Amino acid sequence: MAIARFLNWTVSVITPTVEIAQTRKIMIYEMLAVTMLAILVIIIIGSYTVRRYTKPLDKLIEGFSSIGKGGYKQITADGYAAEFNMMIQVYNDTIRKLEEVHTTLEGAADLDELTKVYNRRSFEKMLDIIHSEIEAHSLSHVGMMVLDVDYFKQINDSQGHVGGDEILKNLAAVIESVVGARSVFRFGGDEFAVVLRNSTDELIAAMAEDIRSRSEQVLNGYTVSIGTAVYPKNAASVSDLLVLADKALYTSKKSRNKVTAYENN
């Protein structure tokens, strides 16, 4: 209790120290709670802002990383800040163009430049696919033929490489007309291969004879020799067919303008 004297009066004031202390504590707790709430709000807003602006950057980094691995991954612009839409759109346009160029180059790499039929690289891919189909029991028979132009060196010597190239293009067209474009492969020089799924002995023999006959008519008097082999009759695996068909071709080359089917000993 505090006592003050004024003009001979005595005034007594009772100060509730306990209540003041409790009020002070409550105010301190409230201030701490408000401060913590403010900090929490700042953290949430900061996290949202950082996430909002860094997520598209993360996606772009991920997309560019996929390009380095041979992938072409486009990014959806939904849910991102409007200022990133243009950036993402430019990225996606670039990805589409790169994918188109890659597809074009890959297709060109699989084709023979002169004859426009598939090349040896494509042939190896085809054998891998066929092997997988056989392993999966979705393919049971495969026919293969190997052929080349008789006396092709003489054509180049007498007509030059331009004349030889014309013969090869005409031969490729003949083979395609008989077996279809997806089955024809040029190994190089004047040698071609044909791969036929689910082909019987009779079918591949008939197609080979058709190619030989047509070539005789359209190659300006030049002819072709052909060797054939079939799986599983002649070989235990498709990888052996090329060797066996090539052996049959060697037999045909002895007399030329002939089709020879490989026969097991």
PDB file of C-alpha atoms in Angstrom:
ATOM      1  CA  MET A   1       0.000   0.000   0.000  1.00  0.00           C
ATOM      2  CA  ALA A   2       1.304   3.453  -0.962  1.00  0.00           C
ATOM      3  CA  ILE A   3       0.388   6.498   1.118  1.00  0.00           C
ATOM      4  CA  ALA A   4       0.471  10.128  -0.170  1.00  0.00           C
ATOM      5  CA  ARG A   5      -0.098  13.272   1.830  1.00  0.00           C
ATOM      6  CA  PHE A   6      -1.527  16.439   0.264  1.00  0.00           C
ATOM      7  CA  LEU A   7      -3.052  19.369   1.993  1.00  0.00           C
ATOM      8  CA  ASN A   8      -3.122  17.345   5.152  1.00  0.00           C
ATOM      9  CA  TRP A   9      -5.253  14.705   3.381  1.00  0.00           C
ATOM     10  CA  THR A  10      -4.313  11.125   3.451  1.00  0.00           C
ATOM     11  CA  VAL A  11      -5.040   9.126   0.254  1.00  0.00           C
ATOM     12  CA  SER A  12      -4.667   5.373   0.205  1.00  0.00           C
ATOM     13  CA  VAL A  13      -4.266   3.527  -3.184  1.00  0.00           C
ATOM     14  CA  ILE A  14      -4.308  -0.217  -3.350  1.00  0.00           C
ATOM     15  CA  THR A  15      -2.295  -1.500  -6.427  1.00  0.00           C
ATOM     16  CA  PRO A  16      -3.294  -5.020  -7.715  1.00  0.00           C
ATOM     17  CA  THR A  17       0.240  -6.185  -8.511  1.00  0.00           C
ATOM     18  CA  VAL A  18      -0.809  -9.804  -9.121  1.00  0.00           C
ATOM     19  CA  GLU A  19      -3.397  -8.850 -11.743  1.00  0.00           C
ATOM     20  CA  ILE A  20      -0.949  -6.507 -13.457  1.00  0.00           C
ATOM     21  CA  ALA A  21       1.627  -9.285 -13.655  1.00  0.00           C
ATOM     22  CA  GLN A  22      -0.914 -11.687 -15.133  1.00  0.00           C
ATOM     23  CA  THR A  23      -2.056  -9.097 -17.675  1.00  0.00           C
ATOM     24  CA  ARG A  24       1.552  -8.474 -18.648  1.00  0.00           C
ATOM     25  CA  LYS A  25       2.120 -12.208 -19.168  1.00  0.00           C
ATOM     26  CA  ILE A  26      -1.010 -12.477 -21.307  1.00  0.00           C
ATOM     27  CA  MET A  27       0.134  -9.540 -23.455  1.00  0.00           C
ATOM     28  CA  ILE A  28       3.570 -11.125 -23.868  1.00  0.00           C
ATOM     29  CA  TYR A  29       2.021 -14.480 -24.877  1.00  0.00           C
ATOM     30  CA  GLU A  30      -0.295 -12.748 -27.305  1.00  0.00           C
ATOM     31  CA  MET A  31       2.618 -10.855 -28.852  1.00  0.00           C
ATOM     32  CA  LEU A  32       4.598 -14.087 -29.127  1.00  0.00           C
ATOM     33  CA  ALA A  33       1.614 -15.854 -30.697  1.00  0.00           C
ATOM     34  CA  VAL A  34       1.092 -13.038 -33.199  1.00  0.00           C
ATOM     35  CA  THR A  35       4.814 -13.030 -33.997  1.00  0.00           C
ATOM     36  CA  MET A  36       4.872 -16.801 -34.493  1.00  0.00           C
ATOM     37  CA  LEU A  37       1.756 -16.631 -36.646  1.00  0.00           C
ATOM     38  CA  ALA A  38       3.307 -13.847 -38.725  1.00  0.00           C
ATOM     39  CA  ILE A  39       6.502 -15.878 -39.161  1.00  0.00           C
ATOM     40  CA  LEU A  40       4.469 -18.937 -40.156  1.00  0.00           C
ATOM     41  CA  VAL A  41       2.499 -16.908 -42.702  1.00  0.00           C
ATOM     42  CA  ILE A  42       5.731 -15.488 -44.118  1.00  0.00           C
ATOM     43  CA  ILE A  43       7.213 -18.982 -44.401  1.00  0.00           C
ATOM     44  CA  ILE A  44       4.101 -20.332 -46.135  1.00  0.00           C
ATOM     45  CA  ILE A  45       3.955 -17.393 -48.554  1.00  0.00           C
ATOM     46  CA  GLY A  46       7.699 -17.659 -49.180  1.00  0.00           C
ATOM     47  CA  SER A  47       7.514 -21.404 -49.799  1.00  0.00           C
ATOM     48  CA  TYR A  48       4.575 -20.970 -52.149  1.00  0.00           C
ATOM     49  CA  THR A  49       6.349 -18.181 -54.018  1.00  0.00           C
ATOM     50  CA  VAL A  50       9.579 -20.138 -54.308  1.00  0.00           C
ATOM     51  CA  ARG A  51       7.704 -23.252 -55.405  1.00  0.00           C
ATOM     52  CA  ARG A  52       5.594 -21.310 -57.874  1.00  0.00           C
ATOM     53  CA  TYR A  53       8.611 -19.798 -59.540  1.00  0.00           C
ATOM     54  CA  THR A  54      11.107 -22.636 -59.236  1.00  0.00           C
ATOM     55  CA  LYS A  55       8.837 -25.543 -60.266  1.00  0.00           C
ATOM     56  CA  PRO A  56       8.767 -24.570 -63.961  1.00  0.00           C
ATOM     57  CA  LEU A  57      12.526 -24.045 -63.830  1.00  0.00           C
ATOM     58  CA  ASP A  58      12.929 -27.532 -62.362  1.00  0.00           C
ATOM     59  CA  LYS A  59      10.736 -28.902 -65.149  1.00  0.00           C
ATOM     60  CA  LEU A  60      12.790 -27.106 -67.771  1.00  0.00           C
ATOM     61  CA  ILE A  61      16.019 -28.469 -66.294  1.00  0.00           C
ATOM     62  CA  GLU A  62      14.504 -31.957 -66.252  1.00  0.00           C
ATOM     63  CA  GLY A  63      13.383 -31.535 -69.868  1.00  0.00           C
ATOM     64  CA  PHE A  64      16.806 -30.401 -71.056  1.00  0.00           C
ATOM     65  CA  SER A  65      18.381 -33.309 -69.178  1.00  0.00           C
ATOM     66  CA  SER A  66      16.112 -35.718 -71.051  1.00  0.00           C
ATOM     67  CA  ILE A  67      17.368 -34.284 -74.355  1.00  0.00           C
ATOM     68  CA  GLY A  68      20.888 -35.236 -73.356  1.00  0.00           C
ATOM     69  CA  LYS A  69      19.661 -38.801 -72.864  1.00  0.00           C
ATOM     70  CA  GLY A  70      17.986 -38.900 -76.275  1.00  0.00           C
ATOM     71  CA  GLY A  71      14.459 -38.131 -75.042  1.00  0.00           C
ATOM     72  CA  TYR A  72      12.110 -35.360 -76.119  1.00  0.00           C
ATOM     73  CA  LYS A  73       9.834 -34.498 -73.202  1.00  0.00           C
ATOM     74  CA  GLN A  74       7.333 -31.672 -73.541  1.00  0.00           C
ATOM     75  CA  ILE A  75       6.079 -29.711 -70.523  1.00  0.00           C
ATOM     76  CA  THR A  76       2.496 -28.752 -69.765  1.00  0.00           C
ATOM     77  CA  ALA A  77       2.030 -25.062 -68.995  1.00  0.00           C
ATOM     78  CA  ASP A  78      -0.965 -25.625 -66.691  1.00  0.00           C
ATOM     79  CA  GLY A  79      -0.620 -24.430 -63.099  1.00  0.00           C
ATOM     80  CA  TYR A  80       2.412 -22.209 -63.644  1.00  0.00           C
ATOM     81  CA  ALA A  81       2.742 -18.459 -63.336  1.00  0.00           C
ATOM     82  CA  ALA A  82       1.677 -16.609 -66.453  1.00  0.00           C
ATOM     83  CA  GLU A  83       5.162 -15.168 -66.929  1.00  0.00           C
ATOM     84  CA  PHE A  84       6.499 -18.690 -67.456  1.00  0.00           C
ATOM     85  CA  ASN A  85       3.955 -19.666 -70.116  1.00  0.00           C
ATOM     86  CA  MET A  86       5.931 -18.078 -72.944  1.00  0.00           C
ATOM     87  CA  MET A  87       9.167 -19.711 -71.767  1.00  0.00           C
ATOM     88  CA  ILE A  88       7.534 -23.136 -71.617  1.00  0.00           C
ATOM     89  CA  GLN A  89       5.872 -22.605 -75.005  1.00  0.00           C
ATOM     90  CA  VAL A  90       9.219 -21.749 -76.613  1.00  0.00           C
ATOM     91  CA  TYR A  91      10.758 -24.852 -75.004  1.00  0.00           C
ATOM     92  CA  ASN A  92       7.934 -27.101 -76.276  1.00  0.00           C
ATOM     93  CA  ASP A  93       8.186 -25.640 -79.796  1.00  0.00           C
ATOM     94  CA  THR A  94      11.922 -26.314 -79.765  1.00  0.00           C
ATOM     95  CA  ILE A  95      11.360 -29.883 -78.559  1.00  0.00           C
ATOM     96  CA  ARG A  96       8.858 -30.546 -81.359  1.00  0.00           C
ATOM     97  CA  LYS A  97      11.304 -29.292 -83.971  1.00  0.00           C
ATOM     98  CA  LEU A  98      14.156 -31.339 -82.508  1.00  0.00           C
ATOM     99  CA  GLU A  99      11.980 -34.445 -82.477  1.00  0.00           C
ATOM    100  CA  GLU A 100      11.010 -33.910 -86.115  1.00  0.00           C
ATOM    101  CA  VAL A 101      14.654 -33.451 -87.117  1.00  0.00           C
ATOM    102  CA  HIS A 102      15.685 -36.528 -85.108  1.00  0.00           C
ATOM    103  CA  THR A 103      12.954 -38.634 -86.714  1.00  0.00           C
ATOM    104  CA  THR A 104      13.979 -37.447 -90.164  1.00  0.00           C
ATOM    105  CA  LEU A 105      17.656 -38.131 -89.536  1.00  0.00           C
ATOM    106  CA  GLU A 106      16.928 -41.510 -87.963  1.00  0.00           C
ATOM    107  CA  GLY A 107      14.781 -42.478 -90.926  1.00  0.00           C
ATOM    108  CA  ALA A 108      17.480 -41.335 -93.328  1.00  0.00           C
ATOM    109  CA  ALA A 109      20.071 -43.339 -91.389  1.00  0.00           C
ATOM    110  CA  ASP A 110      17.996 -46.482 -91.907  1.00  0.00           C
ATOM    111  CA  LEU A 111      17.684 -46.029 -95.687  1.00  0.00           C
ATOM    112  CA  ASP A 112      20.119 -46.640 -98.480  1.00  0.00           C
ATOM    113  CA  GLU A 113      20.805 -43.277-100.084  1.00  0.00           C
ATOM    114  CA  LEU A 114      20.867 -44.558-103.665  1.00  0.00           C
ATOM    115  CA  THR A 115      18.005 -47.049-103.851  1.00  0.00           C
ATOM    116  CA  LYS A 116      15.865 -45.718-100.956  1.00  0.00           C
ATOM    117  CA  VAL A 117      15.346 -49.235 -99.591  1.00  0.00           C
ATOM    118  CA  TYR A 118      16.447 -50.178 -96.076  1.00  0.00           C
ATOM    119  CA  ASN A 119      20.161 -50.609 -95.387  1.00  0.00           C
ATOM    120  CA  ARG A 120      22.311 -53.088 -93.465  1.00  0.00           C
ATOM    121  CA  ARG A 121      21.730 -51.198 -90.220  1.00  0.00           C
ATOM    122  CA  SER A 122      17.982 -51.701 -90.630  1.00  0.00           C
ATOM    123  CA  PHE A 123      18.552 -55.347 -91.458  1.00  0.00           C
ATOM    124  CA  GLU A 124      20.292 -55.910 -88.138  1.00  0.00           C
ATOM    125  CA  LYS A 125      17.416 -54.197 -86.333  1.00  0.00           C
ATOM    126  CA  MET A 126      14.931 -56.390 -88.181  1.00  0.00           C
ATOM    127  CA  LEU A 127      16.759 -59.552 -87.132  1.00  0.00           C
ATOM    128  CA  ASP A 128      16.627 -58.432 -83.487  1.00  0.00           C
ATOM    129  CA  ILE A 129      12.876 -57.838 -83.756  1.00  0.00           C
ATOM    130  CA  ILE A 130      12.299 -61.191 -85.436  1.00  0.00           C
ATOM    131  CA  HIS A 131      14.388 -62.951 -82.792  1.00  0.00           C
ATOM    132  CA  SER A 132      12.204 -61.366 -80.079  1.00  0.00           C
ATOM    133  CA  GLU A 133       9.033 -62.412 -81.900  1.00  0.00           C
ATOM    134  CA  ILE A 134      10.268 -65.990 -82.159  1.00  0.00           C
ATOM    135  CA  GLU A 135      11.156 -66.012 -78.456  1.00  0.00           C
ATOM    136  CA  ALA A 136       7.652 -64.748 -77.677  1.00  0.00           C
ATOM    137  CA  HIS A 137       6.147 -67.494 -79.883  1.00  0.00           C
ATOM    138  CA  SER A 138       4.389 -64.900 -82.048  1.00  0.00           C
ATOM    139  CA  LEU A 139       6.377 -65.883 -85.162  1.00  0.00           C
ATOM    140  CA  SER A 140       7.129 -69.405 -86.314  1.00  0.00           C
ATOM    141  CA  HIS A 141       8.498 -69.199 -89.887  1.00  0.00           C
ATOM    142  CA  VAL A 142      10.927 -66.796 -91.569  1.00  0.00           C
ATOM    143  CA  GLY A 143      12.186 -66.804 -95.128  1.00  0.00           C
ATOM    144  CA  MET A 144      15.287 -65.018 -96.391  1.00  0.00           C
ATOM    145  CA  MET A 145      16.767 -64.482 -99.818  1.00  0.00           C
ATOM    146  CA  VAL A 146      20.067 -62.923-100.869  1.00  0.00           C
ATOM    147  CA  LEU A 147      20.608 -61.725-104.437  1.00  0.00           C
ATOM    148  CA  ASP A 148      22.977 -59.719-106.547  1.00  0.00           C
ATOM    149  CA  VAL A 149      23.410 -58.613-110.149  1.00  0.00           C
ATOM    150  CA  ASP A 150      25.280 -60.943-112.497  1.00  0.00           C
ATOM    151  CA  TYR A 151      28.463 -59.437-113.975  1.00  0.00           C
ATOM    152  CA  PHE A 152      27.876 -56.159-112.162  1.00  0.00           C
ATOM    153  CA  LYS A 153      31.541 -55.171-112.412  1.00  0.00           C
ATOM    154  CA  GLN A 154      31.270 -55.340-116.183  1.00  0.00           C
ATOM    155  CA  ILE A 155      28.297 -52.966-116.040  1.00  0.00           C
ATOM    156  CA  ASN A 156      30.341 -50.393-114.146  1.00  0.00           C
ATOM    157  CA  ASP A 157      33.288 -50.901-116.485  1.00  0.00           C
ATOM    158  CA  SER A 158      31.225 -50.498-119.658  1.00  0.00           C
ATOM    159  CA  GLN A 159      28.581 -47.985-118.567  1.00  0.00           C
ATOM    160  CA  GLY A 160      30.275 -46.241-115.667  1.00  0.00           C
ATOM    161  CA  HIS A 161      28.922 -45.923-112.161  1.00  0.00           C
ATOM    162  CA  VAL A 162      25.954 -43.912-113.381  1.00  0.00           C
ATOM    163  CA  GLY A 163      24.808 -46.890-115.442  1.00  0.00           C
ATOM    164  CA  GLY A 164      25.465 -49.247-112.556  1.00  0.00           C
ATOM    165  CA  ASP A 165      23.503 -47.027-110.178  1.00  0.00           C
ATOM    166  CA  GLU A 166      20.548 -47.041-112.556  1.00  0.00           C
ATOM    167  CA  ILE A 167      20.575 -50.842-112.640  1.00  0.00           C
ATOM    168  CA  LEU A 168      20.577 -50.968-108.814  1.00  0.00           C
ATOM    169  CA  LYS A 169      17.660 -48.548-108.548  1.00  0.00           C
ATOM    170  CA  ASN A 170      15.675 -50.535-111.094  1.00  0.00           C
ATOM    171  CA  LEU A 171      16.450 -53.788-109.278  1.00  0.00           C
ATOM    172  CA  ALA A 172      15.340 -52.302-105.928  1.00  0.00           C
ATOM    173  CA  ALA A 173      12.057 -51.276-107.553  1.00  0.00           C
ATOM    174  CA  VAL A 174      11.541 -54.793-108.917  1.00  0.00           C
ATOM    175  CA  ILE A 175      12.153 -56.412-105.523  1.00  0.00           C
ATOM    176  CA  GLU A 176       9.799 -53.952-103.798  1.00  0.00           C
ATOM    177  CA  SER A 177       7.078 -54.670-106.339  1.00  0.00           C
ATOM    178  CA  VAL A 178       7.222 -58.375-105.453  1.00  0.00           C
ATOM    179  CA  VAL A 179       7.783 -58.468-101.671  1.00  0.00           C
ATOM    180  CA  GLY A 180       6.890 -54.962-100.465  1.00  0.00           C
ATOM    181  CA  ALA A 181       9.110 -52.098 -99.354  1.00  0.00           C
ATOM    182  CA  ARG A 182       9.377 -53.179 -95.707  1.00  0.00           C
ATOM    183  CA  SER A 183      11.087 -56.458 -96.617  1.00  0.00           C
ATOM    184  CA  VAL A 184      13.940 -55.175 -98.820  1.00  0.00           C
ATOM    185  CA  PHE A 185      17.469 -54.368 -97.608  1.00  0.00           C
ATOM    186  CA  ARG A 186      20.569 -53.315 -99.488  1.00  0.00           C
ATOM    187  CA  PHE A 187      23.810 -54.567 -98.011  1.00  0.00           C
ATOM    188  CA  GLY A 188      26.056 -52.517-100.246  1.00  0.00           C
ATOM    189  CA  GLY A 189      27.403 -52.851-103.766  1.00  0.00           C
ATOM    190  CA  ASP A 190      24.938 -54.881-105.805  1.00  0.00           C
ATOM    191  CA  GLU A 191      23.859 -57.194-102.981  1.00  0.00           C
ATOM    192  CA  PHE A 192      20.332 -57.161-101.559  1.00  0.00           C
ATOM    193  CA  ALA A 193      18.507 -59.212 -98.928  1.00  0.00           C
ATOM    194  CA  VAL A 194      14.821 -59.951 -98.445  1.00  0.00           C
ATOM    195  CA  VAL A 195      13.255 -60.997 -95.137  1.00  0.00           C
ATOM    196  CA  LEU A 196       9.748 -62.486 -95.167  1.00  0.00           C
ATOM    197  CA  ARG A 197       7.736 -63.329 -92.060  1.00  0.00           C
ATOM    198  CA  ASN A 198       5.637 -66.507 -91.990  1.00  0.00           C
ATOM    199  CA  SER A 199       7.011 -67.550 -95.354  1.00  0.00           C
ATOM    200  CA  THR A 200       6.743 -71.144 -96.560  1.00  0.00           C
ATOM    201  CA  ASP A 201       9.300 -72.827 -98.805  1.00  0.00           C
ATOM    202  CA  GLU A 202       6.909 -72.590-101.727  1.00  0.00           C
ATOM    203  CA  LEU A 203       6.119 -68.900-101.196  1.00  0.00           C
ATOM    204  CA  ILE A 204       9.702 -67.702-100.948  1.00  0.00           C
ATOM    205  CA  ALA A 205      10.694 -69.843-103.938  1.00  0.00           C
ATOM    206  CA  ALA A 206       7.844 -68.367-105.990  1.00  0.00           C
ATOM    207  CA  MET A 207       8.742 -64.798-104.993  1.00  0.00           C
ATOM    208  CA  ALA A 208      12.412 -65.353-105.754  1.00  0.00           C
ATOM    209  CA  GLU A 209      11.575 -66.711-109.199  1.00  0.00           C
ATOM    210  CA  ASP A 210       9.252 -63.750-109.803  1.00  0.00           C
ATOM    211  CA  ILE A 211      12.067 -61.328-108.949  1.00  0.00           C
ATOM    212  CA  ARG A 212      14.502 -63.172-111.198  1.00  0.00           C
ATOM    213  CA  SER A 213      12.048 -63.188-114.106  1.00  0.00           C
ATOM    214  CA  ARG A 214      11.074 -59.521-113.812  1.00  0.00           C
ATOM    215  CA  SER A 215      14.712 -58.440-113.438  1.00  0.00           C
ATOM    216  CA  GLU A 216      15.584 -60.204-116.656  1.00  0.00           C
ATOM    217  CA  GLN A 217      12.953 -58.102-118.403  1.00  0.00           C
ATOM    218  CA  VAL A 218      13.699 -54.649-116.936  1.00  0.00           C
ATOM    219  CA  LEU A 219      17.475 -54.567-116.317  1.00  0.00           C
ATOM    220  CA  ASN A 220      18.455 -53.922-119.918  1.00  0.00           C
ATOM    221  CA  GLY A 221      19.386 -57.553-120.523  1.00  0.00           C
ATOM    222  CA  TYR A 222      21.202 -58.047-117.209  1.00  0.00           C
ATOM    223  CA  THR A 223      20.159 -60.753-114.746  1.00  0.00           C
ATOM    224  CA  VAL A 224      20.269 -61.606-111.050  1.00  0.00           C
ATOM    225  CA  SER A 225      21.197 -64.670-109.041  1.00  0.00           C
ATOM    226  CA  ILE A 226      19.301 -65.554-105.857  1.00  0.00           C
ATOM    227  CA  GLY A 227      19.800 -67.853-102.867  1.00  0.00           C
ATOM    228  CA  THR A 228      17.108 -68.643-100.288  1.00  0.00           C
ATOM    229  CA  ALA A 229      16.853 -70.263 -96.851  1.00  0.00           C
ATOM    230  CA  VAL A 230      14.030 -70.670 -94.341  1.00  0.00           C
ATOM    231  CA  TYR A 231      13.666 -70.936 -90.570  1.00  0.00           C
ATOM    232  CA  PRO A 232      13.273 -73.375 -88.884  1.00  0.00           C
ATOM    233  CA  LYS A 233      13.694 -75.880 -91.701  1.00  0.00           C
ATOM    234  CA  ASN A 234      17.249 -74.878 -92.627  1.00  0.00           C
ATOM    235  CA  ALA A 235      18.505 -73.110 -89.482  1.00  0.00           C
ATOM    236  CA  ALA A 236      18.207 -73.303 -85.722  1.00  0.00           C
ATOM    237  CA  SER A 237      18.114 -69.485 -85.444  1.00  0.00           C
ATOM    238  CA  VAL A 238      17.344 -66.547 -87.717  1.00  0.00           C
ATOM    239  CA  SER A 239      20.912 -65.292 -87.362  1.00  0.00           C
ATOM    240  CA  ASP A 240      22.079 -68.352 -89.329  1.00  0.00           C
ATOM    241  CA  LEU A 241      19.713 -67.720 -92.242  1.00  0.00           C
ATOM    242  CA  LEU A 242      21.915 -65.091 -93.873  1.00  0.00           C
ATOM    243  CA  VAL A 243      24.883 -67.451 -93.992  1.00  0.00           C
ATOM    244  CA  LEU A 244      22.803 -70.263 -95.481  1.00  0.00           C
ATOM    245  CA  ALA A 245      21.059 -68.031 -98.023  1.00  0.00           C
ATOM    246  CA  ASP A 246      24.467 -66.680 -99.028  1.00  0.00           C
ATOM    247  CA  LYS A 247      25.713 -70.239 -99.579  1.00  0.00           C
ATOM    248  CA  ALA A 248      22.712 -70.894-101.819  1.00  0.00           C
ATOM    249  CA  LEU A 249      23.510 -67.690-103.722  1.00  0.00           C
ATOM    250  CA  TYR A 250      27.048 -68.941-104.297  1.00  0.00           C
ATOM    251  CA  THR A 251      25.563 -72.028-105.924  1.00  0.00           C
ATOM    252  CA  SER A 252      23.355 -69.859-108.173  1.00  0.00           C
ATOM    253  CA  LYS A 253      26.360 -67.754-109.213  1.00  0.00           C
ATOM    254  CA  LYS A 254      27.987 -70.801-110.772  1.00  0.00           C
ATOM    255  CA  SER A 255      25.480 -70.714-113.638  1.00  0.00           C
ATOM    256  CA  ARG A 256      23.900 -67.251-112.965  1.00  0.00           C
ATOM    257  CA  ASN A 257      20.344 -66.044-113.605  1.00  0.00           C
ATOM    258  CA  LYS A 258      19.138 -68.721-111.227  1.00  0.00           C
ATOM    259  CA  VAL A 259      17.300 -69.279-107.918  1.00  0.00           C
ATOM    260  CA  THR A 260      18.758 -71.824-105.493  1.00  0.00           C
ATOM    261  CA  ALA A 261      17.108 -72.938-102.245  1.00  0.00           C
ATOM    262  CA  TYR A 262      19.451 -74.031 -99.482  1.00  0.00           C
ATOM    263  CA  GLU A 263      19.213 -77.763 -98.742  1.00  0.00           C
ATOM    264  CA  ASN A 264      20.397 -79.268 -95.475  1.00  0.00           C
ATOM    265  CA  ASN A 265      23.008 -81.993 -95.850  1.00  0.00           C
TER     266      ASN A 265
END
